[in-house]
Amino acid sequence: MQLGMIGLGRMGANMAERLVRGGHQVVGYDPGEAAREQAAGRGIQAAASLRQLVDALAAPRAVWLMVPAGQIVDDTLAALLPLLAPGDTVIDGGNSFYKDSQRRAGELAAAGIAYVDCGTSGGVWGLSEGYSLMIGGGEAEVERLRPLFATLAPAPDSGWGRVGPSGAGHYSKMIHNGIEYGLMQAYAEGFAILQHKQEFALDLHQIAEIWRNGSVVRSWLLDLTSDALKKNPSLAGIAPYVEDSGEGRWTAAEAIALNVAAPVITLSLLERLRSRDDDSFTDKLLAAMRNQFGGHAIKQG
Amino acid sequence: MQLGMIGLGRMGANMAERLVRGGHQVVGYDPGEAAREQAAGRGIQAAASLRQLVDALAAPRAVWLMVPAGQIVDDTLAALLPLLAPGDTVIDGGNSFYKDSQRRAGELAAAGIAYVDCGTSGGVWGLSEGYSLMIGGGEAEVERLRPLFATLAPAPDSGWGRVGPSGAGHYSKMIHNGIEYGLMQAYAEGFAILQHKQEFALDLHQIAEIWRNGSVVRSWLLDLTSDALKKNPSLAGIAPYVEDSGEGRWTAAEAIALNVAAPVITLSLLERLRSRDDDSFTDKLLAAMRNQFGGHAIKQG
Amino acid sequence: MQLGMIGLGRMGANMAERLVRGGHQVVGYDPGEAAREQAAGRGIQAAASLRQLVDALAAPRAVWLMVPAGQIVDDTLAALLPLLAPGDTVIDGGNSFYKDSQRRAGELAAAGIAYVDCGTSGGVWGLSEGYSLMIGGGEAEVERLRPLFATLAPAPDSGWGRVGPSGAGHYSKMIHNGIEYGLMQAYAEGFAILQHKQEFALDLHQIAEIWRNGSVVRSWLLDLTSDALKKNPSLAGIAPYVEDSGEGRWTAAEAIALNVAAPVITLSLLERLRSRDDDSFTDKLLAAMRNQFGGHAIKQG
Amino acid sequence: MQLGMIGLGRMGANMAERLVRGGHQVVGYDPGEAAREQAAGRGIQAAASLRQLVDALAAPRAVWLMVPAGQIVDDTLAALLPLLAPGDTVIDGGNSFYKDSQRRAGELAAAGIAYVDCGTSGGVWGLSEGYSLMIGGGEAEVERLRPLFATLAPAPDSGWGRVGPSGAGHYSKMIHNGIEYGLMQAYAEGFAILQHKQEFALDLHQIAEIWRNGSVVRSWLLDLTSDALKKNPSLAGIAPYVEDSGEGRWTAAEAIALNVAAPVITLSLLERLRSRDDDSFTDKLLAAMRNQFGGHAIKQG
């Protein structure tokens, strides 16, 4: 079927290409000219403006947003809304906060436009392997878009689904990412212990490969970890600096709001904050306190 | 090749059967008569005593221990050692503490007997899918046993390997289990948040299935989680009580000994301890303290 | 000087009485008749309505709110504002969220009324020992109210201070309470370990008393803990159920918002959530997962 | 009464001087000549050898060890034992592991010599304020030494006590230090949040002073923190590097051994380990993993 894709960055362009490969017609728009040109080379019909994109689609339209979460989504919707018609559907495939998605669904509904929130996992591998899609919104709208989801997913009948009403898709994706933080931290801690056991001079890549086959801890993240350790066994040149992109914070806050103790997910987020603080005031004050009561030497900083 | 298997419990019997299916000759011993009889029905040649088992094997022998970690291993070795001859090899496939394995390797070497520590992962699924094997010991001994490892593993050339000298196999398995604790806790926390979000009435099994296909968090543990949620979506009748079997404790202690902060693995262990304490003195004292300073009401226990 | 006190609960009535003892004239209002009558018996001039309270004060007035944080503060301000005159000052001595205090200060400033946020610590002991007061607001207003703060505090020149502009007082109190959670959890865990060491049959109250004199961990919270352990050494009849009143949640969220890792304060909050969940879905799922991969027995719940 | 003090470092010399000030006769020994000379200037009778020390004391002797925990205690006991006579008592006032103290008590008992383990808290302030003493050992021996404990403690009848049999004193001190880690971490995290809230430009020393008077978080550690913040408000020149001296590790291990979840104490230890790792392999691997699945940029290290 026909789809308009707004946002032709790493994720948007790959998803558009997977749809094109699957026989769909995709009109794409991105504010960056280079992104538009690259997309054109991948079988995506590039539109020079939102208006061009909308005009190129037959009603009822399906327009997919693949832009950074936050204000950009609202700005894009504000520009897009006057161009759409009742019966059209907008899909937000990014990592929006689920309460924003609930609000936006309400706002668009008032204009007769459906809003579908679609949590999307798969990263740069989604192009070849397919994306895992958690979808929130009305049953009829999701059903109408079935051909798109079936193509984006790893297989027509698996890896995607409507999980609930508006917001439920992004909610599920948020928790997915919280879990992801915990999984990553668990692997990283384990390999760090192995790496510090100098007595055994362990080959971390070899161990990752063994674990990938038959062990309880086998997973796709372990596959990637193994690749990373193969390319760069000592992780030379990589700073111990870990970004976070928001969903972990929301997950930690949501758990507390629901009175669910989620210590491992929460702590995985805090460890990322800690990784970016190379002059910890906490630790400096601890050193100062030890000096105060015990006369313990302070290391000069 | 020929192997003696001591311990025909869930793990030992399955491993023996996988070896038999792979064309090896396995003589098995277990102190329990029922276990011996069941093994006989699975193609394993049952021995009525350690002596019978040893006598049934041609030198140089390979004897695999699949018994609970700790004193039982030492007791079994004490009984076995007088029956073996220089050139024989003993493999400990259980979850022994790596320092015990190092000590035992030294003790057996003094008698001319090789000792191989083999961390074994795969659980009840290993029979059909193969086991992941992390092996410590001398290169020659491990090489001699290659046909056994190649059969036990998921494939002849993957899922197993000699990772280092004596102790290195059990060390790697210990860390593997520490990681496993962290992974499990991350998934469990995430699903608990989903379950508490009553507003969305999420179907946890459906979400697990979506994630299994194409998502960043796909893994074998997620496959199992999905199965568990399918069978019993509300986890009815399951007590919130989580055992631990030792490796998590060793991993936490080892991380500290190496000055590696492993908060997520450590906390995953502590959460298991917490799950088994339904009358927490810590929490009772907190309630008492709040009452002391703020006059806050205490809930009667 | 003259003060109107709105809210004659445990905290408000005690603070009013301390002011009366210090020679101030306090007019008090509470929606509950019993609270008003009790206050009257403690030297506080009871007003039957907000209007009566305001009328009993000479301009420029000082009106202190000691009511639960949240909507009640806004409702009270809405009722109070039409009765006040430019030049009057409202002090919020409760545990309001600092961003609410910043907003309210702006709203009242538009009406020519000053707003002072005063974090108040001391609990039920403040009446006799004085309160610790962290104050946010304009310098002139705080200075005008000096006689009140000097009386409420443990000593005229210590235990209180203007720490910054509007919001800074409640911000400091919020962090104070976050620290309090951490301190309490540390003591409670330590005593729980002592209590579980049955081999030594330790007398927890005796140890608390020893520590209270000369040790590094001596503190007021330890004094209270010692009292609690004296009255009820085994904490019999106390449920392991720990409430939280909001500041801990705000502190955890604020730390994350500032990219400061505060694992101990955060975890102290999560432990309170955990204490109130006696049917943890997390733990049930962990038990189910262990059964799936290892065939480990599940305890019936 | 008479006492021999072995170890005239910061702690030992101060304790000896406090005893001298209290009217006791103290013979001191230290392997360092400078330490002996300084002690002589403080009213302590310096002995040039263990033999001289023992010879200077009338039987039944009391000899106090104030040396670093571990092998040095065993070495000192080995040298001391042949010089002592049945009826003498040795007190270990250092931070020995409680199981070592239990073992040593048994070894000395075989020679007719009593062994008392005395956990000592108070740091460099103990000289003036007195020490908090948690004592394990036989009732008769502890009673015989009462004059010494009464002088070392802040007051003759408080701040010290026999808490149980051999090992119980060092056990209590170990837990004391575990709590200390948690308290310190809670304060340090709280002040770090305040310091990062640039909007309010808070004066941390001022806030510490306010809290010291009347607040729930007042404590001796807060007094010291306030001093540290007064001397160096920005903690300039202090490295964010925090040592640990062993008791925190033992406490964490002991809690696990007793199946008590002590997350805050444990995490406080892990944060210290983390403070000393400025090239975290864990964080490098996390960054590498993010790059693998999402193409997220890696910061060069």
Coordinates of N, CA, C and O in Angstrom, one line a residue, chain C residues 98 102 121-122 129-134 154 158-163 165-168 171-172 175-176 179-180 182-183 185-187 189-194 196-197 199-200 202 206-207 210-211 213-221 251 254-255 258 260-265 267-268 271, chain D residues 98 102 121-122 129-134 154 158-163 165-168 171-172 175-176 179-180 182-183 185-187 189-190 192-194 196-197 199-200 202 206-207 210-211 213-221 251 254-255 258 260-265 267-268 271:
Chain C
Y98 N 9.0 21.7 45.3 CA 9.6 23.0 45.1 C 9.1 23.7 43.9 O 9.1 25.0 43.9
Q102 N 7.6 27.5 43.6 CA 8.1 28.6 42.7 C 6.8 29.1 41.9 O 6.7 30.3 41.8
S121 N 12.0 20.6 59.5 CA 12.4 19.3 60.0 C 12.4 19.3 61.5 O 12.6 20.3 62.1
G122 N 12.1 18.1 62.1 CA 12.1 18.1 63.6 C 11.1 17.1 64.1 O 11.2 16.6 65.2
E129 N 12.6 20.7 71.2 CA 14.0 20.9 70.8 C 14.1 21.9 69.7 O 15.3 22.3 69.5
G130 N 13.1 22.4 69.1 CA 13.2 23.4 68.1 C 13.2 22.7 66.7 O 13.5 21.5 66.6
Y131 N 12.9 23.5 65.7 CA 12.8 23.0 64.3 C 14.0 23.5 63.5 O 14.5 24.6 63.7
S132 N 14.4 22.6 62.6 CA 15.4 23.0 61.6 C 14.6 23.6 60.4 O 13.8 22.9 59.8
L133 N 15.0 24.8 60.0 CA 14.2 25.5 59.0 C 15.0 26.0 57.8 O 16.0 26.7 58.0
M134 N 14.7 25.5 56.6 CA 15.4 25.8 55.4 C 14.4 26.7 54.6 O 13.4 26.3 54.2
P154 N 16.0 25.8 67.1 CA 16.6 25.4 68.4 C 17.2 26.5 69.1 O 17.2 26.6 70.3
S158 N 20.8 29.7 65.1 CA 21.2 28.5 64.4 C 20.0 27.6 64.2 O 19.0 27.7 64.8
G159 N 20.2 26.8 63.2 CA 19.1 25.8 62.8 C 18.1 26.4 61.9 O 17.1 25.8 61.6
W160 N 18.4 27.6 61.4 CA 17.5 28.2 60.4 C 18.3 29.1 59.5 O 19.3 29.6 59.9
G161 N 17.8 29.4 58.3 CA 18.4 30.3 57.4 C 17.7 30.4 56.1 O 17.0 29.5 55.7
R162 N 17.9 31.5 55.5 CA 17.4 31.7 54.1 C 18.5 31.1 53.2 O 19.6 31.5 53.2
V163 N 18.1 30.1 52.5 CA 19.1 29.4 51.7 C 19.1 29.8 50.2 O 20.0 29.4 49.4
P165 N 16.4 31.8 46.8 CA 15.1 32.4 46.3 C 14.0 31.4 46.5 O 14.2 30.3 47.0
S166 N 12.8 31.8 46.0 CA 11.6 30.9 46.1 C 11.9 29.5 45.6 O 12.4 29.4 44.5
G167 N 11.5 28.5 46.4 CA 11.7 27.1 46.0 C 12.9 26.5 46.6 O 13.0 25.3 46.9
A168 N 13.9 27.3 47.0 CA 15.2 26.8 47.5 C 15.0 26.2 48.9 O 15.7 25.2 49.2
Y171 N 13.3 22.9 48.2 CA 14.3 22.0 47.6 C 15.2 21.4 48.6 O 15.5 20.2 48.6
S172 N 15.7 22.2 49.5 CA 16.7 21.7 50.5 C 16.0 20.7 51.4 O 16.6 19.7 51.8
I175 N 15.7 17.3 49.6 CA 17.0 16.5 49.6 C 17.3 16.0 51.0 O 17.7 14.9 51.2
H176 N 17.0 16.8 52.0 CA 17.1 16.4 53.4 C 16.3 15.1 53.6 O 16.9 14.1 54.2
I179 N 18.1 12.1 52.0 CA 19.2 11.7 52.8 C 18.6 10.8 54.0 O 19.2 9.8 54.3
E180 N 17.6 11.3 54.6 CA 17.0 10.6 55.7 C 16.6 9.2 55.3 O 16.8 8.3 56.1
G182 N 18.0 7.3 53.2 CA 19.3 6.6 53.1 C 19.8 6.2 54.4 O 20.3 5.1 54.7
L183 N 19.8 7.2 55.3 CA 20.4 7.0 56.7 C 19.5 5.9 57.4 O 20.1 5.0 58.0
Q185 N 17.7 3.5 56.1 CA 17.9 2.2 55.5 C 19.2 1.6 55.9 O 19.3 0.4 56.2
A186 N 20.3 2.4 56.0 CA 21.6 1.9 56.4 C 21.5 1.4 57.9 O 22.0 0.3 58.1
Y187 N 20.9 2.1 58.8 CA 20.8 1.6 60.1 C 20.0 0.4 60.2 O 20.3 -0.6 60.8
E189 N 19.3 -1.9 57.9 CA 20.0 -3.1 57.4 C 21.1 -3.6 58.4 O 21.2 -4.8 58.6
G190 N 21.8 -2.7 59.0 CA 22.9 -3.1 59.9 C 22.3 -3.8 61.1 O 22.8 -4.9 61.5
F191 N 21.2 -3.2 61.7 CA 20.6 -3.9 62.8 C 20.0 -5.3 62.4 O 20.0 -6.2 63.2
A192 N 19.5 -5.3 61.2 CA 18.9 -6.6 60.8 C 20.0 -7.7 60.7 O 19.8 -8.8 61.0
I193 N 21.2 -7.3 60.2 CA 22.3 -8.3 60.2 C 22.6 -8.7 61.6 O 22.7 -9.9 61.9
L194 N 22.8 -7.8 62.5 CA 23.0 -8.1 63.9 C 22.0 -9.1 64.4 O 22.3 -10.0 65.1
H196 N 20.1 -11.1 62.9 CA 20.1 -12.5 62.3 C 21.3 -13.3 62.8 O 21.4 -14.5 62.4
K197 N 22.3 -12.7 63.4 CA 23.5 -13.4 63.8 C 23.2 -14.1 65.1 O 23.7 -13.7 66.2
E199 N 24.1 -16.7 66.5 CA 25.3 -17.3 67.3 C 25.7 -16.3 68.4 O 26.2 -16.8 69.5
F200 N 25.6 -15.0 68.2 CA 26.1 -14.1 69.3 C 25.0 -13.6 70.2 O 25.2 -13.0 71.2
L202 N 23.0 -11.1 70.2 CA 23.3 -9.7 70.5 C 22.1 -9.0 71.0 O 21.0 -9.3 70.6
Q206 N 21.5 -2.6 73.5 CA 22.8 -2.3 74.2 C 23.8 -1.8 73.1 O 24.5 -0.8 73.4
I207 N 23.8 -2.4 72.0 CA 24.7 -2.0 70.9 C 24.4 -0.6 70.5 O 25.3 0.3 70.3
I210 N 25.8 1.8 73.0 CA 27.2 1.9 72.9 C 27.6 2.9 71.8 O 28.4 3.8 71.9
W211 N 26.9 2.6 70.6 CA 27.2 3.4 69.4 C 26.8 4.9 69.6 O 27.4 5.8 69.1
N213 N 27.4 6.7 72.0 CA 28.4 7.4 72.7 C 29.8 7.2 72.1 O 30.4 6.2 72.4
G214 N 30.2 8.2 71.4 CA 31.6 8.2 70.9 C 31.8 7.5 69.5 O 32.9 7.7 69.0
S215 N 30.8 6.8 69.0 CA 31.1 6.2 67.7 C 30.9 7.1 66.5 O 30.3 8.1 66.6
V216 N 31.4 6.6 65.4 CA 31.3 7.4 64.1 C 29.8 7.5 63.7 O 29.4 8.4 63.0
V217 N 29.0 6.5 64.1 CA 27.6 6.5 63.5 C 26.6 7.1 64.5 O 25.4 6.9 64.3
R218 N 27.1 7.8 65.5 CA 26.1 8.4 66.4 C 25.3 9.5 65.7 O 25.8 10.2 64.8
S219 N 24.1 9.6 66.0 CA 23.2 10.5 65.4 C 21.9 10.6 66.1 O 21.6 9.7 67.0
W220 N 21.0 11.5 65.7 CA 19.7 11.6 66.4 C 18.8 10.4 66.0 O 18.1 9.9 66.8
L221 N 19.0 10.0 64.7 CA 18.2 8.8 64.3 C 18.6 7.6 65.1 O 17.8 6.7 65.3
T251 N 13.1 13.3 45.2 CA 14.6 13.4 45.3 C 15.2 12.4 44.2 O 16.1 12.8 43.5
E254 N 14.7 14.0 40.9 CA 15.5 15.2 40.7 C 17.0 14.8 40.4 O 17.6 15.4 39.6
A255 N 17.4 13.8 41.1 CA 18.8 13.4 40.9 C 19.0 13.0 39.4 O 19.9 13.3 38.8
L258 N 19.1 15.8 37.1 CA 20.4 16.5 37.1 C 21.5 15.7 36.7 O 22.7 16.1 36.8
V260 N 22.7 13.2 38.2 CA 23.5 12.8 39.4 C 23.1 11.4 39.7 O 21.9 11.1 40.0
A261 N 24.0 10.4 39.8 CA 23.7 9.1 40.2 C 23.6 9.1 41.8 O 24.5 9.5 42.5
A262 N 22.4 8.8 42.3 CA 22.2 8.7 43.7 C 21.6 7.4 44.1 O 20.5 7.2 44.5
P263 N 22.4 6.3 43.9 CA 21.9 5.0 44.0 C 21.4 4.6 45.4 O 20.4 3.9 45.5
V264 N 22.0 5.1 46.4 CA 21.6 4.7 47.8 C 20.3 5.4 48.2 O 19.4 4.7 48.7
I265 N 20.2 6.6 47.9 CA 18.9 7.3 48.2 C 17.8 6.7 47.3 O 16.7 6.4 47.8
L267 N 17.6 3.7 46.0 CA 17.3 2.3 46.4 C 16.6 2.3 47.7 O 15.8 1.4 48.0
S268 N 16.9 3.2 48.6 CA 16.1 3.3 49.8 C 14.6 3.5 49.6 O 13.8 3.0 50.3
E271 N 13.2 0.2 48.2 CA 13.0 -0.8 49.3 C 11.7 -0.6 50.0 O 11.1 -1.5 50.5
Chain D
Y98 N 36.1 -11.0 62.5 CA 35.6 -11.7 63.7 C 35.9 -13.2 63.8 O 36.1 -13.7 64.8
Q102 N 37.8 -15.2 66.7 CA 37.3 -16.4 67.4 C 38.4 -17.5 67.4 O 38.7 -18.1 68.4
S121 N 35.6 2.5 67.9 CA 35.2 3.6 67.0 C 35.5 4.9 67.6 O 35.5 5.1 68.8
G122 N 35.7 5.9 66.8 CA 35.9 7.3 67.3 C 36.9 8.0 66.5 O 37.0 9.3 66.5
E129 N 37.2 13.0 72.9 CA 35.8 12.7 73.1 C 35.5 11.3 73.7 O 34.4 11.0 74.1
G130 N 36.5 10.5 73.6 CA 36.4 9.1 74.1 C 36.0 8.2 73.0 O 35.5 8.6 71.9
Y131 N 36.2 6.9 73.2 CA 36.0 5.9 72.2 C 34.8 5.1 72.5 O 34.5 4.8 73.6
S132 N 34.1 4.6 71.4 CA 33.0 3.7 71.6 C 33.6 2.3 71.4 O 34.2 2.0 70.4
L133 N 33.3 1.5 72.4 CA 34.0 0.2 72.5 C 33.0 -1.0 72.5 O 32.2 -1.1 73.5
M134 N 33.0 -1.9 71.5 CA 32.2 -3.1 71.5 C 33.1 -4.3 71.8 O 34.0 -4.6 71.0
P154 N 33.7 7.5 76.3 CA 33.4 8.9 76.6 C 33.0 9.1 78.1 O 33.2 10.2 78.6
S158 N 29.1 4.6 80.0 CA 28.5 4.6 78.7 C 29.5 4.6 77.5 O 30.6 5.0 77.7
G159 N 29.0 4.1 76.4 CA 29.9 4.0 75.2 C 30.8 2.8 75.2 O 31.6 2.7 74.3
W160 N 30.6 1.9 76.1 CA 31.3 0.6 76.0 C 30.5 -0.5 76.7 O 29.6 -0.2 77.4
G161 N 30.8 -1.7 76.3 CA 30.1 -2.8 76.9 C 30.6 -4.1 76.3 O 31.0 -4.2 75.2
R162 N 30.4 -5.2 77.1 CA 30.6 -6.5 76.6 C 29.4 -6.9 75.9 O 28.3 -7.0 76.5
V163 N 29.5 -7.2 74.6 CA 28.3 -7.5 73.8 C 28.1 -9.0 73.6 O 27.0 -9.4 73.1
P165 N 30.3 -13.2 73.5 CA 31.5 -14.0 73.6 C 32.6 -13.6 72.5 O 32.3 -12.6 71.8
S166 N 33.7 -14.3 72.5 CA 34.7 -13.9 71.6 C 34.2 -13.8 70.2 O 33.5 -14.6 69.7
G167 N 34.6 -12.7 69.5 CA 34.2 -12.4 68.2 C 33.1 -11.4 68.1 O 32.9 -10.7 67.1
A168 N 32.2 -11.4 69.1 CA 31.0 -10.5 69.1 C 31.4 -9.0 69.0 O 30.7 -8.2 68.5
Y171 N 32.6 -8.4 65.5 CA 31.4 -8.5 64.7 C 30.5 -7.2 64.7 O 30.2 -6.7 63.7
S172 N 30.3 -6.7 65.9 CA 29.5 -5.5 66.0 C 30.2 -4.3 65.4 O 29.6 -3.5 64.8
I175 N 29.8 -4.5 61.5 CA 28.5 -4.0 61.1 C 28.4 -2.4 61.3 O 27.8 -1.7 60.5
H176 N 29.0 -2.0 62.4 CA 29.0 -0.5 62.6 C 29.7 0.2 61.4 O 29.1 1.2 60.9
I179 N 27.3 0.2 58.3 CA 26.3 1.2 58.5 C 27.0 2.6 58.1 O 26.4 3.4 57.4
E180 N 28.2 2.8 58.6 CA 28.9 4.0 58.4 C 29.0 4.3 56.9 O 28.9 5.4 56.4
G182 N 27.0 3.3 54.6 CA 25.7 3.7 54.0 C 25.4 5.1 54.4 O 24.9 5.9 53.6
L183 N 25.6 5.5 55.7 CA 25.3 6.9 56.1 C 26.1 7.9 55.3 O 25.6 8.9 54.8
Q185 N 27.4 7.5 52.3 CA 27.0 7.6 50.9 C 25.7 8.4 50.8 O 25.5 9.2 49.9
A186 N 24.8 8.2 51.8 CA 23.5 9.0 51.7 C 23.8 10.5 51.8 O 23.2 11.3 51.0
Y187 N 24.6 10.9 52.7 CA 24.9 12.3 52.8 C 25.6 12.8 51.6 O 25.2 13.9 51.0
E189 N 25.6 11.7 48.5 CA 24.6 11.8 47.4 C 23.7 13.0 47.5 O 23.5 13.8 46.5
G190 N 23.2 13.3 48.7 CA 22.3 14.4 48.9 C 23.0 15.7 48.6 O 22.5 16.6 47.9
A192 N 25.6 16.2 46.8 CA 25.9 16.2 45.4 C 24.7 16.7 44.6 O 24.9 17.5 43.6
I193 N 23.5 16.3 45.0 CA 22.3 16.8 44.3 C 22.2 18.3 44.5 O 22.0 19.1 43.6
L194 N 22.4 18.7 45.8 CA 22.3 20.2 46.1 C 23.3 21.0 45.2 O 23.1 22.0 44.7
H196 N 24.7 20.3 42.4 CA 24.4 20.3 41.0 C 23.2 21.2 40.6 O 22.9 21.5 39.5
K197 N 22.4 21.6 41.7 CA 21.2 22.5 41.4 C 21.7 23.9 41.2 O 21.5 24.8 42.1
E199 N 20.7 26.4 39.7 CA 19.7 27.4 39.7 C 19.6 28.1 41.1 O 19.3 29.3 41.1
F200 N 19.8 27.4 42.1 CA 19.7 27.9 43.5 C 21.0 28.4 44.1 O 21.0 29.0 45.1
L202 N 23.2 27.1 45.9 CA 23.1 26.8 47.4 C 24.5 26.8 48.0 O 25.5 26.4 47.4
Q206 N 26.3 26.2 54.7 CA 25.1 26.8 55.4 C 24.0 25.7 55.6 O 23.5 25.6 56.8
I207 N 23.7 25.0 54.6 CA 22.7 24.0 54.8 C 23.1 22.9 55.8 O 22.3 22.5 56.6
I210 N 22.5 24.3 59.2 CA 21.0 24.4 59.5 C 20.6 23.0 59.9 O 19.9 22.8 61.0
W211 N 21.0 22.0 59.1 CA 20.6 20.6 59.4 C 21.1 20.1 60.8 O 20.5 19.2 61.4
N213 N 21.2 21.5 63.4 CA 20.5 21.9 64.6 C 19.0 21.7 64.4 O 18.3 22.4 63.7
G214 N 18.5 20.6 65.0 CA 17.1 20.3 65.1 C 16.5 19.4 64.0 O 15.4 19.0 64.1
S215 N 17.4 19.1 63.0 CA 16.8 18.3 61.9 C 16.9 16.8 62.2 O 17.6 16.4 63.0
V216 N 16.1 16.1 61.4 CA 16.1 14.6 61.5 C 17.4 14.0 61.1 O 17.8 12.9 61.6
V217 N 18.2 14.7 60.3 CA 19.4 14.1 59.8 C 20.7 14.5 60.5 O 21.8 14.3 60.1
R218 N 20.5 15.1 61.7 CA 21.7 15.6 62.4 C 22.4 14.4 63.0 O 21.9 13.4 63.4
S219 N 23.7 14.5 63.0 CA 24.6 13.4 63.4 C 26.0 13.9 63.5 O 26.3 15.0 63.0
W220 N 26.9 13.1 64.0 CA 28.3 13.4 64.1 C 28.9 13.5 62.7 O 29.7 14.3 62.4
L221 N 28.5 12.6 61.8 CA 29.1 12.6 60.5 C 28.7 13.9 59.8 O 29.4 14.4 59.0
T251 N 31.0 -7.0 55.8 CA 29.6 -6.8 56.1 C 28.8 -7.3 54.9 O 27.8 -8.0 55.1
E254 N 28.8 -11.0 54.9 CA 28.1 -11.5 56.0 C 26.6 -11.5 55.8 O 25.9 -12.4 56.2
A255 N 26.2 -10.3 55.3 CA 24.7 -10.2 55.1 C 24.2 -11.3 54.1 O 23.2 -12.0 54.4
L258 N 24.0 -14.6 55.7 CA 22.9 -14.8 56.6 C 21.6 -14.7 55.9 O 20.5 -14.6 56.5
V260 N 20.4 -12.1 54.5 CA 19.8 -10.8 54.8 C 20.1 -9.9 53.6 O 21.3 -9.7 53.2
A261 N 19.1 -9.3 52.9 CA 19.3 -8.4 51.9 C 19.7 -7.0 52.5 O 19.0 -6.4 53.2
A262 N 20.9 -6.6 52.2 CA 21.4 -5.3 52.7 C 21.8 -4.4 51.5 O 23.0 -4.1 51.3
P263 N 20.9 -4.0 50.7 CA 21.3 -3.4 49.4 C 22.0 -2.1 49.5 O 22.9 -1.8 48.8
V264 N 21.6 -1.3 50.5 CA 22.2 0.0 50.6 C 23.7 0.0 51.2 O 24.5 0.6 50.7
I265 N 23.9 -0.9 52.1 CA 25.2 -1.1 52.6 C 26.1 -1.7 51.5 O 27.2 -1.2 51.3
L267 N 25.7 -1.6 48.2 CA 25.9 -0.7 47.1 C 26.9 0.5 47.5 O 27.6 1.0 46.7
S268 N 26.9 0.8 48.8 CA 27.8 1.9 49.2 C 29.2 1.4 49.1 O 30.1 2.2 48.7
E271 N 30.0 1.4 45.3 CA 30.3 2.8 44.8 C 31.7 3.2 45.1 O 32.3 4.0 44.3

